mmCIF file of C-alpha atoms and ligand atoms in Angstrom:
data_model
loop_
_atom_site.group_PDB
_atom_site.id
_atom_site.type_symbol
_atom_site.label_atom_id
_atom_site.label_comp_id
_atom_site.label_asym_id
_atom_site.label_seq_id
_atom_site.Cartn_x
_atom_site.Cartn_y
_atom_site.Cartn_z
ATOM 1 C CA UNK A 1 3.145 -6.903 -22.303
ATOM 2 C CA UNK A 2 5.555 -8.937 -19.953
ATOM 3 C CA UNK A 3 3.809 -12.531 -20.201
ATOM 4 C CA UNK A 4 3.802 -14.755 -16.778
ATOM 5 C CA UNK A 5 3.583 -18.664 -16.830
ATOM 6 C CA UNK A 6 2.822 -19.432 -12.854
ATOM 7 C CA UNK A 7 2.889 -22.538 -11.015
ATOM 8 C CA UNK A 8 1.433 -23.637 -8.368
ATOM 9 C CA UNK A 9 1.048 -26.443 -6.154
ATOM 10 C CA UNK A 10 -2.097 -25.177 -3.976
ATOM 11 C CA UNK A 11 -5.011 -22.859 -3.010
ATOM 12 C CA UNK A 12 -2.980 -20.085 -5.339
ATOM 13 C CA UNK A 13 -3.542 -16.989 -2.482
ATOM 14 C CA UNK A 14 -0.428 -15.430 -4.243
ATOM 15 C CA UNK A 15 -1.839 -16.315 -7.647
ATOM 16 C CA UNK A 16 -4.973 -14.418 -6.739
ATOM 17 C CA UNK A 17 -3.189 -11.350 -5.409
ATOM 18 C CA UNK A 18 -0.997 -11.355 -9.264
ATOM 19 C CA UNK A 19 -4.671 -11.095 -10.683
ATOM 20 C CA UNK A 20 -6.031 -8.162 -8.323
ATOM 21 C CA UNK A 21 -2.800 -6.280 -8.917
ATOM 22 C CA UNK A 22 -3.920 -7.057 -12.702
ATOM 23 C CA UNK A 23 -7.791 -5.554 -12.063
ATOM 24 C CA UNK A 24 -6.305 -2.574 -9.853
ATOM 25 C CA UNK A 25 -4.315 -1.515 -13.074
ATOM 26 C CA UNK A 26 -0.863 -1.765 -10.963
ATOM 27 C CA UNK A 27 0.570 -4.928 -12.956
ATOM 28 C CA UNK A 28 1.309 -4.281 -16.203
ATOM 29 C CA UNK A 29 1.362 -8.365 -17.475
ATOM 30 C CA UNK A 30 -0.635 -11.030 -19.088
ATOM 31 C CA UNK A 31 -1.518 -14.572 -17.972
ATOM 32 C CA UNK A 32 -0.129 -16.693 -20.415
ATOM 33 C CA UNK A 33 -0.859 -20.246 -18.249
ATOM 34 C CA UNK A 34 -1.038 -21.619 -14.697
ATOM 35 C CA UNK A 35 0.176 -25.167 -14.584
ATOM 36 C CA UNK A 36 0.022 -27.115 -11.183
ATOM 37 C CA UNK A 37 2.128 -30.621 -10.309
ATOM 38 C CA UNK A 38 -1.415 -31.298 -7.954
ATOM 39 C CA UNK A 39 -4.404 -32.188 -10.061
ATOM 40 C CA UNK A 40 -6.163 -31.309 -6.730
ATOM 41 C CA UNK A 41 -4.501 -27.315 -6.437
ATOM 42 C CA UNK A 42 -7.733 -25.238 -5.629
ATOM 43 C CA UNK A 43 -5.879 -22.738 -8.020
ATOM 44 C CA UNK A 44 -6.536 -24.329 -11.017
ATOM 45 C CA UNK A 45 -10.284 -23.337 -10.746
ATOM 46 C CA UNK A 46 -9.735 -20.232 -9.427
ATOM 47 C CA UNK A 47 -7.325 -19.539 -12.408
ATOM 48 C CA UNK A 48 -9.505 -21.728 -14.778
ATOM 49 C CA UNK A 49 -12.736 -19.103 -13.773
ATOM 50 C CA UNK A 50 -10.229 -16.269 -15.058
ATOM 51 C CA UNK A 51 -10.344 -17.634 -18.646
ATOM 52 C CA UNK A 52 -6.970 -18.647 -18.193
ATOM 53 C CA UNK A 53 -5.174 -21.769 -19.540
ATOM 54 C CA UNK A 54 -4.557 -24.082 -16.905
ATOM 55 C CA UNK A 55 -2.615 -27.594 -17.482
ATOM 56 C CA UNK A 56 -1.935 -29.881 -14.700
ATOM 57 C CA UNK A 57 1.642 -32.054 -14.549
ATOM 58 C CA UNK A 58 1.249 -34.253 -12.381
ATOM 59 C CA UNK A 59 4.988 -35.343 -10.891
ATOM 60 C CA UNK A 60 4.183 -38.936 -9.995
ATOM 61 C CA UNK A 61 3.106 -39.614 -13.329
ATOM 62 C CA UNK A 62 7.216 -39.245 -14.466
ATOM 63 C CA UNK A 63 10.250 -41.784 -13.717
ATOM 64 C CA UNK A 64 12.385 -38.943 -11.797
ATOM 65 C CA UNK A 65 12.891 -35.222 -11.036
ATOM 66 C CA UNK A 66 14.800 -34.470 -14.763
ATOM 67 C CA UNK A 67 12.198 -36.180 -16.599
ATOM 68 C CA UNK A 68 9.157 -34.400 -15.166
ATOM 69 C CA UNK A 69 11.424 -30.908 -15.685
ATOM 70 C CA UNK A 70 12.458 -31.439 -18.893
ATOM 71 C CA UNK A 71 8.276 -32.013 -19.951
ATOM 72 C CA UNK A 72 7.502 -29.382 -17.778
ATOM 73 C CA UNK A 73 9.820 -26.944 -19.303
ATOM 74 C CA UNK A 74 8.386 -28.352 -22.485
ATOM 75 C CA UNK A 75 5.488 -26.939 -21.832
ATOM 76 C CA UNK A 76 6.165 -23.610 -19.786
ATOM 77 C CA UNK A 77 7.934 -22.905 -22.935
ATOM 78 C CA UNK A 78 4.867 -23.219 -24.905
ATOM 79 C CA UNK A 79 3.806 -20.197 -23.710
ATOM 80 C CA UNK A 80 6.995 -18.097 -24.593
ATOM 81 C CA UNK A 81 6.234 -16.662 -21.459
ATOM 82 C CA UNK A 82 9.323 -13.513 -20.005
ATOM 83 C CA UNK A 83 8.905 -14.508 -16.305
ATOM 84 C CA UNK A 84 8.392 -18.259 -14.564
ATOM 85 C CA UNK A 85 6.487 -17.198 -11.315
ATOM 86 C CA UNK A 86 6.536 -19.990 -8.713
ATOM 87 C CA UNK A 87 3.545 -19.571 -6.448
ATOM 88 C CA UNK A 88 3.830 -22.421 -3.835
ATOM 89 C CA UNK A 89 4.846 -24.648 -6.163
ATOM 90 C CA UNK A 90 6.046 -26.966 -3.828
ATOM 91 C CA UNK A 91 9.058 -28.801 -5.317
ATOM 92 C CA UNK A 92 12.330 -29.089 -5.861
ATOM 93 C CA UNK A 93 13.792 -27.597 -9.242
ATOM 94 C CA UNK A 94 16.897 -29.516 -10.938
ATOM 95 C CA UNK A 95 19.567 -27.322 -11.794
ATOM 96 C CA UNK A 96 18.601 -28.078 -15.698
ATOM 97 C CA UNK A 97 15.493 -25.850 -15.186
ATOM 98 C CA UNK A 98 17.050 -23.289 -13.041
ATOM 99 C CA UNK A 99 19.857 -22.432 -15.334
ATOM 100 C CA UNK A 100 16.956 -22.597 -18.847
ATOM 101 C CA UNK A 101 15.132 -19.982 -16.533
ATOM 102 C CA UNK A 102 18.253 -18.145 -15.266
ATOM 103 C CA UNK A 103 16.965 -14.739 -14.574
ATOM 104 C CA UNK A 104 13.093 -14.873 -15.340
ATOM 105 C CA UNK A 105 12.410 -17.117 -12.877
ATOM 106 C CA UNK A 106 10.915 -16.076 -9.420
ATOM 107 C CA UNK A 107 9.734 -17.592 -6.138
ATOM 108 C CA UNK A 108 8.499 -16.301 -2.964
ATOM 109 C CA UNK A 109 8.863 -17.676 0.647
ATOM 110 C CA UNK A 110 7.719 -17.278 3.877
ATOM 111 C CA UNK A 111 10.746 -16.443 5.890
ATOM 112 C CA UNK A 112 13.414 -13.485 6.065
ATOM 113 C CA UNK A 113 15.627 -15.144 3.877
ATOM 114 C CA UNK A 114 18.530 -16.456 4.262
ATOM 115 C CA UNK A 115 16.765 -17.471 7.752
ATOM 116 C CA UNK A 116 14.654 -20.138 7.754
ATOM 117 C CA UNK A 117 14.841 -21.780 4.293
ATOM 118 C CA UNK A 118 12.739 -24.922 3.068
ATOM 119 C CA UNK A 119 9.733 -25.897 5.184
ATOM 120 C CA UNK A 120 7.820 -25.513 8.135
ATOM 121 C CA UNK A 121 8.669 -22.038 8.481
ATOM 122 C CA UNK A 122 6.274 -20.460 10.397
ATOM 123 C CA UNK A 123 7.323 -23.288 13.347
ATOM 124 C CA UNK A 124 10.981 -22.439 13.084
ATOM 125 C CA UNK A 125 10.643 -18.983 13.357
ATOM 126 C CA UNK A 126 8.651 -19.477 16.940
ATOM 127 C CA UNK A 127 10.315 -22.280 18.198
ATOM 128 C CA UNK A 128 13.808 -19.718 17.309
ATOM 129 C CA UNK A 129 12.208 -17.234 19.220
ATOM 130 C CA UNK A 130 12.189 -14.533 16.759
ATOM 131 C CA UNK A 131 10.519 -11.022 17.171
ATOM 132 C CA UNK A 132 10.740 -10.090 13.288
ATOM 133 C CA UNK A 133 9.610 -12.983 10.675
ATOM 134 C CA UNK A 134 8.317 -12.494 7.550
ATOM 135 C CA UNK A 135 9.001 -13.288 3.342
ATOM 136 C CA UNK A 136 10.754 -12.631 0.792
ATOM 137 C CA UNK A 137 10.678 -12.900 -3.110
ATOM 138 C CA UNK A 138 14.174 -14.048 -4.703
ATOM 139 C CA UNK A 139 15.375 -14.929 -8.117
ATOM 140 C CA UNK A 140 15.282 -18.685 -7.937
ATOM 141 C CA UNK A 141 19.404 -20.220 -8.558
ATOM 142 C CA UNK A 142 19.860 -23.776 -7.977
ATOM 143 C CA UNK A 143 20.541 -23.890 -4.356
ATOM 144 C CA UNK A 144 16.828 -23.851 -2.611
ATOM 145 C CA UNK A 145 16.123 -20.673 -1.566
ATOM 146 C CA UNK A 146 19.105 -18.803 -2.023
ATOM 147 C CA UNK A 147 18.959 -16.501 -4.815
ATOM 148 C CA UNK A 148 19.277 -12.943 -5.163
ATOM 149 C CA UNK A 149 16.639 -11.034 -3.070
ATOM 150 C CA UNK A 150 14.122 -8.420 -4.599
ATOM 151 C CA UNK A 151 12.248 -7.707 -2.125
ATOM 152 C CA UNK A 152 11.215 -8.296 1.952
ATOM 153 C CA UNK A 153 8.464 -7.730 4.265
ATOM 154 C CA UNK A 154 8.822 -8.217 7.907
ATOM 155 C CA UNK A 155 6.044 -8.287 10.688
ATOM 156 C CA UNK A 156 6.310 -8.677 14.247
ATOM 157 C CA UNK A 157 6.151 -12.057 15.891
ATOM 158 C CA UNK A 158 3.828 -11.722 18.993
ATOM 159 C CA UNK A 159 3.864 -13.420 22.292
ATOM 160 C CA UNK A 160 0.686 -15.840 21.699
ATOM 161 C CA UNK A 161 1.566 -16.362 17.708
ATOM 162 C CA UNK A 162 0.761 -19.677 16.508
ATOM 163 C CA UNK A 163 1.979 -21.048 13.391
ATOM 164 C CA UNK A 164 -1.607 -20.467 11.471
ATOM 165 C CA UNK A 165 -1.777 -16.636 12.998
ATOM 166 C CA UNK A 166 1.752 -16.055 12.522
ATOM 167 C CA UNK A 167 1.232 -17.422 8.948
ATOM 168 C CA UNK A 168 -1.626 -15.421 8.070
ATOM 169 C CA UNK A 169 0.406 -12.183 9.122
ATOM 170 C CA UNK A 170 2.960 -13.223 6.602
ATOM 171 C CA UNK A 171 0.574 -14.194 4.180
ATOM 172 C CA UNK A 172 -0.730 -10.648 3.784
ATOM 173 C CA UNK A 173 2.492 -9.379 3.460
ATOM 174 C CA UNK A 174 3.202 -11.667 0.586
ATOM 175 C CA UNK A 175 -0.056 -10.816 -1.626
ATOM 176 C CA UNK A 176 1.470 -7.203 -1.370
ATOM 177 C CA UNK A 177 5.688 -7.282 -2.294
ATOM 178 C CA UNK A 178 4.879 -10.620 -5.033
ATOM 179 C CA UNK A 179 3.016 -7.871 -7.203
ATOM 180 C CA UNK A 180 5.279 -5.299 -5.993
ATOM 181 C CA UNK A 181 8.203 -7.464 -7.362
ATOM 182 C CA UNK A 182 6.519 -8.601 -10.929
ATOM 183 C CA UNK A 183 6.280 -4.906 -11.326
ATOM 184 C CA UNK A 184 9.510 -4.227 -10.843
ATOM 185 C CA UNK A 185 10.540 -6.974 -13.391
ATOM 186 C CA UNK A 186 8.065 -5.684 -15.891
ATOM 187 C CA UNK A 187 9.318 -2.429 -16.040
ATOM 188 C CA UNK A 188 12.047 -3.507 -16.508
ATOM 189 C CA UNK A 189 14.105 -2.115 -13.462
ATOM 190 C CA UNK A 190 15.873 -5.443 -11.705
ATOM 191 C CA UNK A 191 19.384 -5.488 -12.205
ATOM 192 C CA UNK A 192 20.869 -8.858 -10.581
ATOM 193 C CA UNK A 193 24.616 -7.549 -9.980
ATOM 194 C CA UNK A 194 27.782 -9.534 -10.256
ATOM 195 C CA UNK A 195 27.643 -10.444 -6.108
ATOM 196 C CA UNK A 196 24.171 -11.856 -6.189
ATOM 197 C CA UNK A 197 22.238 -8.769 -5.161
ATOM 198 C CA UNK A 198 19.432 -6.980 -7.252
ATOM 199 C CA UNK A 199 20.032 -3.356 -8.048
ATOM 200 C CA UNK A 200 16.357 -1.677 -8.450
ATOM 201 C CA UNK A 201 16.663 0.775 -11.052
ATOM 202 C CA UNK A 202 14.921 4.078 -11.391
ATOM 203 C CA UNK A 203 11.670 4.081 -13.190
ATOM 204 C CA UNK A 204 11.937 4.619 -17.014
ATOM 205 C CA UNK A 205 8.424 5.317 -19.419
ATOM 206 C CA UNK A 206 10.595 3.413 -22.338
ATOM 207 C CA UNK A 207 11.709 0.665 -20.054
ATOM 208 C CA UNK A 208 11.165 -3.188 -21.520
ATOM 209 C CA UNK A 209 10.377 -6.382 -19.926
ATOM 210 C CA UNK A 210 14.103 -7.450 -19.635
ATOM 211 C CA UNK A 211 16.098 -8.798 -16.835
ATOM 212 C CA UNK A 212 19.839 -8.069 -16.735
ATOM 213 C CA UNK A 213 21.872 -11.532 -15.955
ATOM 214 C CA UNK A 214 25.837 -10.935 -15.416
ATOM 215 C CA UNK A 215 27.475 -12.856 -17.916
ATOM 216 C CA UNK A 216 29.470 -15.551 -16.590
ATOM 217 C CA UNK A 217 33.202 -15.537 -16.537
HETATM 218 C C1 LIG B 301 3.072 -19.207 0.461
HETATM 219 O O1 LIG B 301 3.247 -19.050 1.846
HETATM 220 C C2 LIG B 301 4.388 -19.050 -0.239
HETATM 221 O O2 LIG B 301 5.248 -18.151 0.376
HETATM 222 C C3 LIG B 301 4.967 -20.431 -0.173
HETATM 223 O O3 LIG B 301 3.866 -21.299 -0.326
HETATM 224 C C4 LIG B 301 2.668 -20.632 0.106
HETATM 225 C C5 LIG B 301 1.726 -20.674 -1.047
HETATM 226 O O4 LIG B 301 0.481 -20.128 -0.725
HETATM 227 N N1 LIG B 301 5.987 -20.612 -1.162
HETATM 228 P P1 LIG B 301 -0.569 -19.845 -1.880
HETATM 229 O O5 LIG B 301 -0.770 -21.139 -2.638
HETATM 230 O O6 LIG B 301 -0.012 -18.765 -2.760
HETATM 231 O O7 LIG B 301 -1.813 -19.415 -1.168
#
């Protein structure tokens, strides 16, 4: 069974979605830990009422970025886990941690990548004038946001969207491609090809966990 470490940063809405997937019977993985950088992430109870082991890292407790990534991949690797899910976990990753994770390490974000990367999203996208918004779930690289795409959702922006209703369309749209995704990768069936993309392949009974990294030249 493909094992999942997730972080989070926050109320864990995506988290939650990973663990109805799980109940429906359309998520074929195991919970090996949810750790959060927040001590105050509403996740961690939701997670912690699961029966799953939660652990809390909390950032400001560490000199700088590399030393509170090398203890937290310290202790993601604890778990031996196949996939890193990042579940607004809201920070920055040093390139140390990205490369370690190279391949089983996946975010989502609220935007049609490669528009509208980083923050404040939901504002962009109206103040741009956009009629299509939405999110997407990448491979994480070291460049924020960047990495090879797996999946997308888009909804329509309407005239009298706000940021919080505009958000909440995307939102639901997100609990149903991050499953969709972690599927995928636990069938086994995401190729990442030599140009960045992913390549989903056809659906195989004997297929294994696995991700398929091009070697570097
Ligand atoms: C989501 O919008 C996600 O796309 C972004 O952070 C938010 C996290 O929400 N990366 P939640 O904690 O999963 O509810």
């Amino acid at each position: 069974m493909t094992r999942l470490v997730i972080l989070i940063s926050g109320r864990g809405s995506n988290m939650e979605a990973l663990f109805h997937a799980v109940d429906a019977g359309a998520l074929p993985v195991e919970f090996a830990a949810v750790i959060s950088n927040r001590t105050n992430a509403a996740g961690l109870a939701t997670a912690a009422a699961r029966g799953i082991t939660t652990a809390v890292f909390d950032h400001t407790a560490f000199p700088d970025r590399a030393a509170f990534d090398t203890a937290l991949m310290a202790e993601i690797d604890r778990y031996a886990p196949d996939l890193v899910v990042l579940a607004g976990f809201m920070r920055v990753l040093t390139d140390a941690f990205v490369t370690h994770y190279a391949g089983r390490l996946i975010n989502i974000h609220p935007a049609l990548l490669p528009a509208f990367p980083g923050l404040h999203t939901h504002e962009r996208a109206l103040a741009a004038g956009v009629k299509l918004h939405g999110c997407t779930v990448h491979f994480v690289t070291p460049e924020v946001d960047v990495g090879p795409i797996v999946i997308q959702a888009a909804v329509p922006v309407l005239d009298d969207d706000t940021p919080e209703t505009l958000a909440a369309r995307v939102l639901a749209q997100e609990h149903q491609i991050y499953p969709q995704a972690i599927r995928w990768f636990a069938e086994g069936r995401l190729q990442i090809t030599p140009t960045g993309g992913v390549r989903l392949q056809p659906n195989r009974p004997s297929a294994v966990a696995s991700c398929v990294v091009p070697a570097l030249d």
